[in-house]
Amino acid sequence: MDTLKQLRDELETEYQTTKSFLEIYPDDKNDYAPHPKSMKMMHLATHISEVFG
């Protein structure tokens, strides 16, 4: 398989996953973290969306 096609396919998959996450992101849960050592929701949302910046 072509390396460029693999990269494009992987980026498309990541885009769809990120899009799905941001569509269901609860606005009122910005400070939510399932565990004290876990990343807060707002920080996580920002982190995963930076890939496409």
PDB file of N, CA and C in Angstrom:
ATOM      1  N   MET A   1       0.838  -1.181   0.000  1.00  0.00           N
ATOM      2  CA  MET A   1       0.000   0.000   0.000  1.00  0.00           C
ATOM      3  C   MET A   1       0.887   1.251   0.000  1.00  0.00           C
ATOM      4  N   ASP A   2       0.413   2.246  -0.637  1.00  0.00           N
ATOM      5  CA  ASP A   2       1.113   3.523  -0.746  1.00  0.00           C
ATOM      6  C   ASP A   2       1.161   4.233   0.611  1.00  0.00           C
ATOM      7  N   THR A   3       2.329   4.709   0.995  1.00  0.00           N
ATOM      8  CA  THR A   3       2.515   5.379   2.284  1.00  0.00           C
ATOM      9  C   THR A   3       1.633   6.618   2.402  1.00  0.00           C
ATOM     10  N   LEU A   4       1.535   7.383   1.331  1.00  0.00           N
ATOM     11  CA  LEU A   4       0.710   8.595   1.354  1.00  0.00           C
ATOM     12  C   LEU A   4      -0.765   8.238   1.556  1.00  0.00           C
ATOM     13  N   LYS A   5      -1.230   7.181   0.925  1.00  0.00           N
ATOM     14  CA  LYS A   5      -2.615   6.741   1.096  1.00  0.00           C
ATOM     15  C   LYS A   5      -2.845   6.273   2.530  1.00  0.00           C
ATOM     16  N   GLN A   6      -1.903   5.563   3.114  1.00  0.00           N
ATOM     17  CA  GLN A   6      -2.025   5.121   4.506  1.00  0.00           C
ATOM     18  C   GLN A   6      -2.144   6.319   5.445  1.00  0.00           C
ATOM     19  N   LEU A   7      -1.305   7.318   5.223  1.00  0.00           N
ATOM     20  CA  LEU A   7      -1.325   8.519   6.053  1.00  0.00           C
ATOM     21  C   LEU A   7      -2.650   9.253   5.909  1.00  0.00           C
ATOM     22  N   ARG A   8      -3.122   9.375   4.669  1.00  0.00           N
ATOM     23  CA  ARG A   8      -4.394  10.048   4.413  1.00  0.00           C
ATOM     24  C   ARG A   8      -5.544   9.299   5.092  1.00  0.00           C
ATOM     25  N   ASP A   9      -5.544   7.970   4.983  1.00  0.00           N
ATOM     26  CA  ASP A   9      -6.591   7.157   5.617  1.00  0.00           C
ATOM     27  C   ASP A   9      -6.564   7.291   7.136  1.00  0.00           C
ATOM     28  N   GLU A  10      -5.376   7.288   7.711  1.00  0.00           N
ATOM     29  CA  GLU A  10      -5.237   7.438   9.163  1.00  0.00           C
ATOM     30  C   GLU A  10      -5.715   8.808   9.619  1.00  0.00           C
ATOM     31  N   LEU A  11      -5.360   9.845   8.877  1.00  0.00           N
ATOM     32  CA  LEU A  11      -5.790  11.197   9.220  1.00  0.00           C
ATOM     33  C   LEU A  11      -7.310  11.323   9.109  1.00  0.00           C
ATOM     34  N   GLU A  12      -7.905  10.702   8.103  1.00  0.00           N
ATOM     35  CA  GLU A  12      -9.356  10.732   7.942  1.00  0.00           C
ATOM     36  C   GLU A  12     -10.050  10.034   9.121  1.00  0.00           C
ATOM     37  N   THR A  13      -9.501   8.918   9.555  1.00  0.00           N
ATOM     38  CA  THR A  13     -10.054   8.202  10.704  1.00  0.00           C
ATOM     39  C   THR A  13      -9.951   9.055  11.958  1.00  0.00           C
ATOM     40  N   GLU A  14      -8.810   9.676  12.174  1.00  0.00           N
ATOM     41  CA  GLU A  14      -8.620  10.550  13.332  1.00  0.00           C
ATOM     42  C   GLU A  14      -9.581  11.738  13.281  1.00  0.00           C
ATOM     43  N   TYR A  15      -9.774  12.279  12.089  1.00  0.00           N
ATOM     44  CA  TYR A  15     -10.704  13.405  11.928  1.00  0.00           C
ATOM     45  C   TYR A  15     -12.124  12.999  12.319  1.00  0.00           C
ATOM     46  N   GLN A  16     -12.571  11.844  11.851  1.00  0.00           N
ATOM     47  CA  GLN A  16     -13.927  11.380  12.160  1.00  0.00           C
ATOM     48  C   GLN A  16     -14.094  11.122  13.664  1.00  0.00           C
ATOM     49  N   THR A  17     -13.083  10.546  14.289  1.00  0.00           N
ATOM     50  CA  THR A  17     -13.132  10.288  15.730  1.00  0.00           C
ATOM     51  C   THR A  17     -13.198  11.605  16.509  1.00  0.00           C
ATOM     52  N   THR A  18     -12.367  12.564  16.126  1.00  0.00           N
ATOM     53  CA  THR A  18     -12.346  13.876  16.783  1.00  0.00           C
ATOM     54  C   THR A  18     -13.673  14.591  16.586  1.00  0.00           C
ATOM     55  N   LYS A  19     -14.191  14.545  15.372  1.00  0.00           N
ATOM     56  CA  LYS A  19     -15.469  15.183  15.067  1.00  0.00           C
ATOM     57  C   LYS A  19     -16.582  14.574  15.922  1.00  0.00           C
ATOM     58  N   SER A  20     -16.612  13.266  16.030  1.00  0.00           N
ATOM     59  CA  SER A  20     -17.626  12.585  16.838  1.00  0.00           C
ATOM     60  C   SER A  20     -17.526  12.998  18.306  1.00  0.00           C
ATOM     61  N   PHE A  21     -16.312  13.055  18.822  1.00  0.00           N
ATOM     62  CA  PHE A  21     -16.106  13.456  20.214  1.00  0.00           C
ATOM     63  C   PHE A  21     -16.596  14.882  20.449  1.00  0.00           C
ATOM     64  N   LEU A  22     -16.235  15.797  19.560  1.00  0.00           N
ATOM     65  CA  LEU A  22     -16.613  17.194  19.754  1.00  0.00           C
ATOM     66  C   LEU A  22     -18.114  17.407  19.596  1.00  0.00           C
ATOM     67  N   GLU A  23     -18.783  16.581  18.785  1.00  0.00           N
ATOM     68  CA  GLU A  23     -20.232  16.692  18.624  1.00  0.00           C
ATOM     69  C   GLU A  23     -20.981  16.295  19.895  1.00  0.00           C
ATOM     70  N   ILE A  24     -20.436  15.353  20.660  1.00  0.00           N
ATOM     71  CA  ILE A  24     -21.120  14.906  21.871  1.00  0.00           C
ATOM     72  C   ILE A  24     -20.528  15.521  23.143  1.00  0.00           C
ATOM     73  N   TYR A  25     -19.572  16.406  22.987  1.00  0.00           N
ATOM     74  CA  TYR A  25     -18.912  17.028  24.137  1.00  0.00           C
ATOM     75  C   TYR A  25     -19.928  17.809  24.970  1.00  0.00           C
ATOM     76  N   PRO A  26     -20.052  17.501  26.255  1.00  0.00           N
ATOM     77  CA  PRO A  26     -21.007  18.218  27.116  1.00  0.00           C
ATOM     78  C   PRO A  26     -20.428  19.553  27.584  1.00  0.00           C
ATOM     79  N   ASP A  27     -21.059  20.635  27.193  1.00  0.00           N
ATOM     80  CA  ASP A  27     -20.555  21.974  27.524  1.00  0.00           C
ATOM     81  C   ASP A  27     -20.466  22.237  29.020  1.00  0.00           C
ATOM     82  N   ASP A  28     -21.317  21.600  29.791  1.00  0.00           N
ATOM     83  CA  ASP A  28     -21.335  21.872  31.221  1.00  0.00           C
ATOM     84  C   ASP A  28     -20.388  20.975  32.019  1.00  0.00           C
ATOM     85  N   LYS A  29     -19.532  20.234  31.344  1.00  0.00           N
ATOM     86  CA  LYS A  29     -18.624  19.296  32.023  1.00  0.00           C
ATOM     87  C   LYS A  29     -17.149  19.635  31.782  1.00  0.00           C
ATOM     88  N   ASN A  30     -16.826  20.898  31.580  1.00  0.00           N
ATOM     89  CA  ASN A  30     -15.446  21.293  31.283  1.00  0.00           C
ATOM     90  C   ASN A  30     -14.450  20.872  32.348  1.00  0.00           C
ATOM     91  N   ASP A  31     -14.859  20.866  33.604  1.00  0.00           N
ATOM     92  CA  ASP A  31     -13.953  20.522  34.699  1.00  0.00           C
ATOM     93  C   ASP A  31     -14.027  19.056  35.109  1.00  0.00           C
ATOM     94  N   TYR A  32     -14.801  18.267  34.383  1.00  0.00           N
ATOM     95  CA  TYR A  32     -14.956  16.854  34.735  1.00  0.00           C
ATOM     96  C   TYR A  32     -13.680  16.059  34.435  1.00  0.00           C
ATOM     97  N   ALA A  33     -13.305  15.210  35.365  1.00  0.00           N
ATOM     98  CA  ALA A  33     -12.220  14.239  35.192  1.00  0.00           C
ATOM     99  C   ALA A  33     -12.636  12.988  35.959  1.00  0.00           C
ATOM    100  N   PRO A  34     -12.569  11.819  35.347  1.00  0.00           N
ATOM    101  CA  PRO A  34     -13.021  10.604  36.020  1.00  0.00           C
ATOM    102  C   PRO A  34     -12.151  10.200  37.209  1.00  0.00           C
ATOM    103  N   HIS A  35     -10.961  10.747  37.266  1.00  0.00           N
ATOM    104  CA  HIS A  35     -10.018  10.412  38.328  1.00  0.00           C
ATOM    105  C   HIS A  35      -9.166  11.651  38.580  1.00  0.00           C
ATOM    106  N   PRO A  36      -8.716  11.884  39.807  1.00  0.00           N
ATOM    107  CA  PRO A  36      -7.909  13.086  40.090  1.00  0.00           C
ATOM    108  C   PRO A  36      -6.659  13.230  39.211  1.00  0.00           C
ATOM    109  N   LYS A  37      -6.110  12.115  38.749  1.00  0.00           N
ATOM    110  CA  LYS A  37      -4.919  12.181  37.902  1.00  0.00           C
ATOM    111  C   LYS A  37      -5.257  12.283  36.419  1.00  0.00           C
ATOM    112  N   SER A  38      -6.542  12.223  36.090  1.00  0.00           N
ATOM    113  CA  SER A  38      -6.980  12.288  34.694  1.00  0.00           C
ATOM    114  C   SER A  38      -7.027  13.726  34.194  1.00  0.00           C
ATOM    115  N   MET A  39      -6.952  13.858  32.880  1.00  0.00           N
ATOM    116  CA  MET A  39      -7.049  15.151  32.229  1.00  0.00           C
ATOM    117  C   MET A  39      -8.492  15.653  32.321  1.00  0.00           C
ATOM    118  N   LYS A  40      -8.682  16.936  32.551  1.00  0.00           N
ATOM    119  CA  LYS A  40     -10.022  17.529  32.558  1.00  0.00           C
ATOM    120  C   LYS A  40     -10.579  17.518  31.139  1.00  0.00           C
ATOM    121  N   MET A  41     -11.906  17.491  31.010  1.00  0.00           N
ATOM    122  CA  MET A  41     -12.553  17.395  29.693  1.00  0.00           C
ATOM    123  C   MET A  41     -12.136  18.527  28.752  1.00  0.00           C
ATOM    124  N   MET A  42     -12.107  19.754  29.258  1.00  0.00           N
ATOM    125  CA  MET A  42     -11.758  20.891  28.393  1.00  0.00           C
ATOM    126  C   MET A  42     -10.338  20.746  27.861  1.00  0.00           C
ATOM    127  N   HIS A  43      -9.425  20.340  28.719  1.00  0.00           N
ATOM    128  CA  HIS A  43      -8.038  20.158  28.302  1.00  0.00           C
ATOM    129  C   HIS A  43      -7.937  19.033  27.271  1.00  0.00           C
ATOM    130  N   LEU A  44      -8.679  17.954  27.481  1.00  0.00           N
ATOM    131  CA  LEU A  44      -8.680  16.834  26.544  1.00  0.00           C
ATOM    132  C   LEU A  44      -9.246  17.251  25.190  1.00  0.00           C
ATOM    133  N   ALA A  45     -10.349  17.968  25.188  1.00  0.00           N
ATOM    134  CA  ALA A  45     -10.959  18.424  23.935  1.00  0.00           C
ATOM    135  C   ALA A  45     -10.002  19.330  23.155  1.00  0.00           C
ATOM    136  N   THR A  46      -9.346  20.228  23.858  1.00  0.00           N
ATOM    137  CA  THR A  46      -8.376  21.117  23.220  1.00  0.00           C
ATOM    138  C   THR A  46      -7.204  20.307  22.669  1.00  0.00           C
ATOM    139  N   HIS A  47      -6.734  19.375  23.447  1.00  0.00           N
ATOM    140  CA  HIS A  47      -5.586  18.550  23.055  1.00  0.00           C
ATOM    141  C   HIS A  47      -5.871  17.749  21.777  1.00  0.00           C
ATOM    142  N   ILE A  48      -7.011  17.074  21.716  1.00  0.00           N
ATOM    143  CA  ILE A  48      -7.274  16.252  20.540  1.00  0.00           C
ATOM    144  C   ILE A  48      -7.639  17.064  19.305  1.00  0.00           C
ATOM    145  N   SER A  49      -8.145  18.276  19.493  1.00  0.00           N
ATOM    146  CA  SER A  49      -8.492  19.086  18.328  1.00  0.00           C
ATOM    147  C   SER A  49      -7.295  19.828  17.743  1.00  0.00           C
ATOM    148  N   GLU A  50      -6.193  19.933  18.491  1.00  0.00           N
ATOM    149  CA  GLU A  50      -5.007  20.625  18.001  1.00  0.00           C
ATOM    150  C   GLU A  50      -4.342  19.902  16.830  1.00  0.00           C
ATOM    151  N   VAL A  51      -4.603  18.626  16.667  1.00  0.00           N
ATOM    152  CA  VAL A  51      -4.019  17.861  15.567  1.00  0.00           C
ATOM    153  C   VAL A  51      -4.363  18.493  14.225  1.00  0.00           C
ATOM    154  N   PHE A  52      -5.567  19.078  14.129  1.00  0.00           N
ATOM    155  CA  PHE A  52      -6.028  19.638  12.853  1.00  0.00           C
ATOM    156  C   PHE A  52      -5.796  21.131  12.746  1.00  0.00           C
ATOM    157  N   GLY A  53      -5.055  21.695  13.686  1.00  0.00           N
ATOM    158  CA  GLY A  53      -4.802  23.130  13.704  1.00  0.00           C
ATOM    159  C   GLY A  53      -3.714  23.564  12.771  1.00  0.00           C
TER     160      GLY A  53
END
